[in-house]
C-alpha atoms as one frame of an Amber mdcrd trajectory, in Angstrom:
protein
-148.198-233.229-125.391-151.074-230.837-124.510-149.914-231.041-120.811-146.380
-229.704-121.736-147.842-227.003-123.973-149.986-225.828-121.044-147.016-225.805
-118.710-144.927-223.825-121.320-147.696-221.380-121.800-148.046-220.930-117.939
-144.225-220.344-117.640-144.284-217.854-120.509-147.219-216.091-118.840-145.371
-216.077-115.527-142.237-214.656-117.089-144.323-211.963-118.841-145.891-211.006
-115.546-142.484-210.896-113.867-141.152-208.672-116.709-144.168-206.278-116.411
-143.818-206.193-112.675-140.109-205.413-112.954-140.797-202.698-115.538-143.456
-201.129-113.334-141.108-201.327-110.349-138.388-199.452-112.275-140.708-196.988
-113.971-142.997-196.126-111.131-141.562-197.173-107.812-137.955-196.412-108.438
-138.503-193.605-111.048-137.524-190.877-108.664-134.328-192.527-107.785-133.344
-192.911-111.332-134.459-189.431-112.197-132.422-188.028-109.362-129.353-190.020
-110.121-126.309-187.947-111.024-125.536-190.355-113.865-128.920-189.457-115.601
-128.254-186.617-117.992-131.651-186.717-119.575-133.276-184.046-117.338-130.399
-181.651-117.938-130.477-182.244-121.612-134.266-181.617-121.714-133.876-178.522
-119.410-131.382-176.871-121.807-132.806-178.086-125.014-134.766-174.904-125.705
-134.238-171.205-125.108-135.038-170.107-121.559-137.743-167.484-121.199-136.674
-163.832-120.617-136.657-161.493-117.647-137.577-157.960-118.716-137.025-154.441
-117.480-139.155-151.613-118.902-140.317-153.936-121.587-136.777-154.870-122.704
-135.254-158.353-122.132-132.213-158.257-119.974-131.555-162.004-120.537-131.331
-164.254-123.517-130.252-167.615-124.732-127.348-168.647-126.984-127.481-171.763
-129.152-124.184-173.566-128.606-125.081-176.692-130.759-123.786-178.888-127.891
-125.627-181.493-126.033-126.709-178.944-123.370-127.781-176.726-126.247-128.832
-173.337-124.940-126.709-171.266-122.507-128.102-168.201-120.635-126.925-164.731
-121.815-127.314-161.498-119.949-127.481-157.898-121.130-125.830-155.458-118.819
-125.284-158.405-116.440-123.497-156.629-113.579-126.118-153.914-113.476-129.014
-156.417-113.050-127.294-159.331-111.217-129.054-158.558-107.884-132.286-158.884
-109.722-131.790-161.805-112.222-129.199-163.866-110.322-127.639-166.517-112.614
-128.795-169.679-114.388-125.809-172.009-114.636-125.704-175.464-116.311-123.246
-176.390-113.516-124.072-174.330-110.501-127.822-173.999-110.513-129.897-170.839
-110.250-130.219-167.810-107.849-132.650-164.932-107.269-135.315-164.471-109.934
-133.723-167.150-112.123-134.351-169.474-109.179-137.753-168.408-107.872-139.269
-168.246-111.348-137.317-171.260-112.726-140.232-173.472-113.671-141.822-170.599
-115.613-138.644-169.637-117.374-137.651-173.137-118.343-141.265-174.031-119.589
-142.097-176.658-116.950-144.782-174.683-115.178-148.198-176.325-115.878-149.777
-172.745-115.957-147.967-172.117-119.218-150.190-174.710-120.985-153.925-174.730
-121.752-153.959-178.486-121.398-151.403-179.543-118.690-152.594-183.084-118.463
-152.208-183.590-122.244-148.737-182.227-122.084-147.965-184.776-119.338-149.103
-187.640-121.605-147.375-186.432-124.772-144.262-185.105-123.058-144.654-181.822
-124.975-142.486-179.012-123.628-143.901-175.451-123.339-141.810-172.609-124.458
-140.248-170.659-121.489-142.413-167.919-120.099-141.523-164.224-119.409-140.928
-162.563-116.075-141.838-158.822-116.181-140.061-156.965-113.327-140.933-153.769
-111.546-137.452-152.315-112.025-137.041-148.772-113.430-134.101-148.952-115.827
-133.142-145.336-115.299-133.286-145.586-111.583-131.318-148.821-111.624-128.560
-147.229-113.776-128.449-144.102-111.684-127.904-146.203-108.547-125.218-148.336
-110.130-123.333-145.464-111.596-123.711-143.391-108.451-122.055-146.111-106.367
-119.294-146.495-109.023-116.316-148.427-107.710-117.292-148.189-104.044-118.760
-151.182-102.125-122.418-150.550-101.251-126.028-151.005-102.145-129.181-149.127
-103.110-132.791-150.158-102.788-135.637-147.955-104.132-139.403-148.483-103.795
-142.646-146.912-104.851-144.059-146.033-101.331-147.793-146.487-102.221-147.434
-149.944-103.882-144.242-151.534-102.728-142.936-151.891-106.304-139.227-152.266
-106.308-137.782-149.700-108.660-133.999-150.253-108.080-131.916-152.943-106.476
-128.244-152.479-106.878-125.213-153.995-105.202-121.459-153.147-105.921-119.115
-154.580-106.748-121.048-156.759-109.049-120.340-159.476-111.540-121.489-160.804
-114.980-123.857-163.777-114.476-123.045-164.902-117.992-119.596-166.083-116.893
-121.287-168.960-115.013-123.883-169.908-117.614-122.069-172.690-119.471-120.315
-175.966-118.368-116.728-175.633-119.489-113.483-174.904-117.645-113.880-171.214
-118.088-117.083-171.391-115.839-115.240-173.379-113.348-112.397-170.752-113.266
-114.957-167.884-113.060-116.711-169.509-110.126-113.498-170.042-108.184-112.411
-166.499-108.866-115.751-164.914-107.931-115.921-166.929-104.633-112.371-166.146
-103.602-112.709-162.455-104.178-112.567-160.526-100.855-114.992-157.928-102.241
-117.671-160.648-102.614-119.128-159.531-105.850-121.845-162.182-105.910-123.173
-161.011-102.544-126.573-159.169-102.968-125.872-156.291-100.537-129.209-154.682
-101.164-131.274-157.599 -99.866-128.936-160.208 -98.421-126.556-158.204 -96.308
-127.321-156.416 -93.066-125.556-153.443 -91.597-125.817-151.328 -88.554-128.196
-148.550 -89.826-126.701-145.822 -87.636-128.720-142.607 -87.339-131.154-143.655
 -90.054-132.731-145.823 -87.383-133.710-142.563 -85.552-136.793-142.572 -87.809
-137.941-145.655 -86.015-137.060-144.225 -82.546-138.968-140.974 -83.369-142.025
-142.957 -84.451-141.977-144.958 -81.305-141.667-141.794 -79.101-144.541-139.937
 -80.984-146.872-142.979 -81.122-146.429-143.750 -77.486-146.876-140.159 -76.303
-143.276-139.851 -74.891-142.959-136.717 -76.887-145.843-134.570 -78.223-144.203
-131.274 -79.352-141.389-131.229 -82.032-140.142-127.922 -80.842-140.224-128.493
 -77.008-136.824-129.116 -75.122-136.308-132.842 -74.543-134.454-132.613 -71.191
-131.549-134.458 -72.783-128.034-134.002 -71.372-125.001-133.845 -73.578-122.956
-135.955 -73.208-125.376-138.644 -72.053-124.260-141.329 -69.523-125.500-144.683
 -70.665-127.772-146.102 -67.880-125.990-148.379 -65.417-122.505-147.653 -66.810
-119.723-145.000 -66.614-119.668-144.628 -70.355-120.755-141.333 -71.801-122.174
-140.862 -75.276-121.284-137.731 -77.187-122.422-135.853 -80.294-120.842-134.861
 -83.506-122.520-131.458 -83.428-123.037-128.657 -80.982-126.330-127.639 -79.457
-127.725-131.083 -78.537-128.051-130.453 -74.845-131.749-130.222 -74.033-132.447
-129.896 -77.805-135.866-130.030 -79.364-136.797-133.134 -81.353-136.782-130.995
 -84.522-133.192-129.865 -83.853-131.945-133.198 -82.787-133.489-134.906 -85.883
-132.210-132.291 -88.257-128.597-132.332 -87.024-128.637-136.005 -85.751-128.043
-135.642 -81.933-127.134-139.069 -80.680-127.700-138.233 -77.010-131.328-137.116
 -77.545-132.353-140.318 -79.354-130.390-142.614 -77.016-132.300-141.234 -74.116
-135.463-141.200 -75.994-135.227-144.943 -76.710-134.761-145.528 -73.004-137.658
-143.355 -72.228-139.904-145.252 -74.620-138.817-148.577 -73.123-137.735-151.890
 -74.561-141.298-153.209 -75.213-142.607-150.243 -77.242-139.204-149.902 -79.080
-139.450-153.598 -80.020-143.128-153.380 -81.092-142.388-150.295 -83.309-139.309
-151.856 -84.877-141.350-155.073 -85.502-144.055-153.015 -87.145-141.641-151.558
 -89.553-140.309-155.095 -90.531-137.485-155.880 -88.192-137.273-159.417 -86.938
-139.409-160.518 -89.943-137.739-163.718 -91.250-140.425-164.399 -93.789-139.955
-161.439 -96.179-139.713-162.473 -99.818-139.655-160.262-102.974-140.089-163.212
-104.254-136.718-164.508-103.302-135.842-164.498 -99.563-134.467-161.339 -97.965
-132.097-161.352 -95.003-133.658-160.768 -91.627-133.167-157.235 -90.206-132.925
-157.425 -86.447-133.741-155.383 -83.317-132.699-157.217 -80.135-135.619-158.115
 -77.930-133.564-158.724 -74.736-131.411-155.760 -73.704-130.488-153.662 -70.749
-131.008-149.889 -70.807-127.507-149.026 -71.909-127.859-151.427 -74.863-131.233
-150.114 -75.661-129.859-146.564 -75.787-127.248-147.644 -78.354-129.787-149.732
 -80.327-132.075-146.650 -80.546-129.428-144.797 -82.559-128.882-147.785 -84.869
-125.814-149.349 -83.119-125.182-152.169 -80.758-126.874-155.298 -82.367-129.356
-153.497 -84.626-128.898-154.567 -88.156-130.855-153.798 -91.300-130.674-154.485
 -95.076-130.881-151.494 -97.415-134.170-152.896 -98.565-135.423-152.722 -94.944
-134.379-149.158 -94.588-136.110-148.310 -97.840-139.297-149.851 -96.331-138.867
-147.599 -93.333-138.794-144.436 -95.253-141.516-145.681 -97.619-143.752-146.116
 -94.599-143.186-142.459 -93.634-144.027-141.471 -97.202-147.089-143.675 -97.373
-148.887-142.361 -94.243-147.537-144.999 -91.949-148.400-148.160 -93.807-145.744
-150.692 -94.865-146.389-152.219 -98.320-145.257-155.705 -99.230-142.209-155.104
-101.539-142.231-156.939-104.846-139.902-157.377-107.755-142.178-159.193-110.217
-145.090-157.206-111.862-146.409-160.281-113.594-145.486-163.479-115.480-146.641
-164.421-118.864-146.328-167.012-121.626-144.036-166.462-124.547-147.079-165.324
-126.605-147.888-162.693-123.859-150.767-164.279-122.118-150.643-163.332-118.405
-150.047-166.326-116.182-150.028-164.397-112.851-150.085-160.760-111.849-149.093
-158.964-108.783-150.524-155.842-107.041-150.106-153.795-103.911-150.652-155.454
-100.522-150.431-153.807 -97.148-148.266-155.781 -94.729-148.903-153.813 -91.459
-149.179-150.311 -90.138-145.892-149.060 -88.706-147.231-145.837 -87.092-150.166
-143.558 -86.878-150.843-141.439 -89.917-150.421-138.351 -87.845-146.994-139.515
 -86.754-146.003-140.214 -90.366-146.978-136.632 -91.275-144.778-135.175 -88.487
-141.944-137.464 -89.582-142.260-136.172 -93.153-141.927-132.696 -91.784-138.815
-133.625 -89.831-137.286-135.375 -92.885-137.909-132.318 -95.011-135.947-130.280
 -92.457-132.974-132.555 -92.774-132.804-131.947 -96.602-133.736-128.281 -96.554
-131.354-127.176 -93.764-129.663-129.995 -92.028-127.294-132.847 -92.743-129.010
-134.015 -96.025-128.901-130.936 -98.185-127.025-132.705-100.906-130.111-134.797
-101.602-132.250-131.704-102.516-133.952-131.776-105.948-135.232-128.671-107.762
-139.035-128.571-108.262-139.516-131.406-105.779-140.043-131.957-102.062-137.474
-134.274-100.644-137.230-135.666 -97.104-134.360-137.746 -95.710-132.226-138.875
 -92.883-128.481-139.398 -92.922-126.449-141.898 -90.928-122.884-142.845 -90.260
-122.714-146.282 -88.612-119.698-147.504 -86.599-118.711-151.136 -86.637-115.986
-153.593 -86.078-114.044-154.410 -82.760-113.806-151.194 -80.828-115.545-149.379
 -83.810-112.257-149.910 -85.758-113.974-150.476 -89.114-114.404-147.817 -91.758
-117.848-146.303 -90.885-120.737-147.049 -93.124-122.392-143.956 -94.873-126.153
-144.088 -94.998-129.012-142.022 -96.519-132.668-142.798 -96.570-135.190-140.576
 -98.188-138.319-140.017-100.330-139.106-137.517-103.048-142.281-136.066-104.387
-142.485-133.886-107.579-144.233-130.561-107.148-146.735-131.768-109.754-147.514
-135.005-107.753-150.077-135.620-105.042-148.012-138.148-103.034-144.356-139.185
-102.709-143.326-141.204-105.699-140.079-142.867-104.539-138.410-144.017-101.325
-134.706-144.954-101.362-132.008-146.278 -99.047-128.281-146.070 -99.820-125.383
-147.511 -97.955-121.730-147.000 -98.911-119.283-149.378 -97.164-115.956-147.751
 -98.174-116.350-144.100 -98.849-113.154-143.026-100.571-112.445-140.094 -98.183
-110.655-139.660 -94.838-112.336-141.550 -91.977-113.250-138.359 -90.232-114.910
-137.050 -93.411-117.196-139.985 -93.907-120.854-139.033 -93.686-124.273-140.053
 -94.981-124.927-136.599 -96.222-121.637-136.363 -98.231-121.250-139.916 -99.532
-124.710-141.561 -99.686-127.035-138.648-100.137-125.808-137.678-103.758-126.380
-141.342-104.867-129.889-141.225-103.501-130.550-137.896-105.239-129.612-139.425
-108.631-131.994-142.313-108.149-134.809-140.065-107.027-134.292-137.736-109.826
-134.431-140.570-112.399-137.751-141.807-110.942-139.282-138.339-110.980-138.118
-137.652-114.482-139.610-140.907-115.682-142.890-140.100-113.982-143.100-136.699
-115.817
């Protein structure tokens, strides 16, 4: 009898070991497969079981959470959703997250270990931290001025604080309400389909994720290259530039929109935007030096994040002289985001240094304890300080007596550069209207804001489209808002 009891006990022990081994296999070895299974709703239920942390602008939340009482209990809500969509992105129970909602997701949903004083204890007890807070650098008045300035037109605005890289405004129009995508019902599916089929692409972040030919605003980069490399030393000396200018190695002639560009000085050419002068100047500088200067400003940098990824602005590194001439006036294959062109004018305003642009000032727990903070960081030097000073002088001339007079602000010094960029097959598309500029209150020691504006579909006749007429007034409104807030 004892022999059978021992055998039964051994069998039970063996079965127990097998049971424990199988449980370990499922809970440890195969845990990730089960966690990631589309049939497993527990992570989603846990994720939406508590209010999501807020994203704030000027100390005011622009996001919130609505208790639906359903299994996925809390849905994301947005205040002034279309205004801040390029900043916040969306947090959808069906379609995931974008922009700050994506890059700061673990902090906002409470899963970031930094939110807890005892992360290991939370892992053991499965306690969930309250969602944290993301404090942005956005200036509410500047953001609204940019949004209202663009109105119903397609376009974008990016504004920075030159000395720090803080992003003060990031606007894209047309926009959309991220709240339409928050839940999980049929209405969300219909909204998703409608937004994705809209030819105007309202979910496209034109300020940071769309590149355009920058047109004459790129002449700032060409001027910096010419001055830094000693191709030109005197702003008022004739440049020996013919008008029209025959592109090297071709029979094609490049003309100007204004008179007086033949053999014009750099000052005159910059003030009135002479294409022929800058096309020849780019060829004289040479591909290598032009490429190095463009790269120093941030072109061809595929790693820029704010903290979400920014589309790469490009300057071709393999061109013949004719293509280089066109690239030097912001045409051919040269492409830039509005954020990149804001960085260009910010470098001029900041003595030649390019600051890392950033959108998040700090992150904090729900109780207000700072989790992480951000500060200024220099990325690179785009040009010599002396060159930056001379460019500031040239940009002031544009606003005081040239093509950018509509950007002038009382009791402030404003510098700028206008641009009208051709595009499409045979330049058949409606030209893009550009303006980049910086502003400094008469009471301030240094420029306080740098801005770039692009308007895709100016609502005027094709021949009347201009950066000075269509984009400069929008930039003026943004710069005025920043200067007013600064006192």
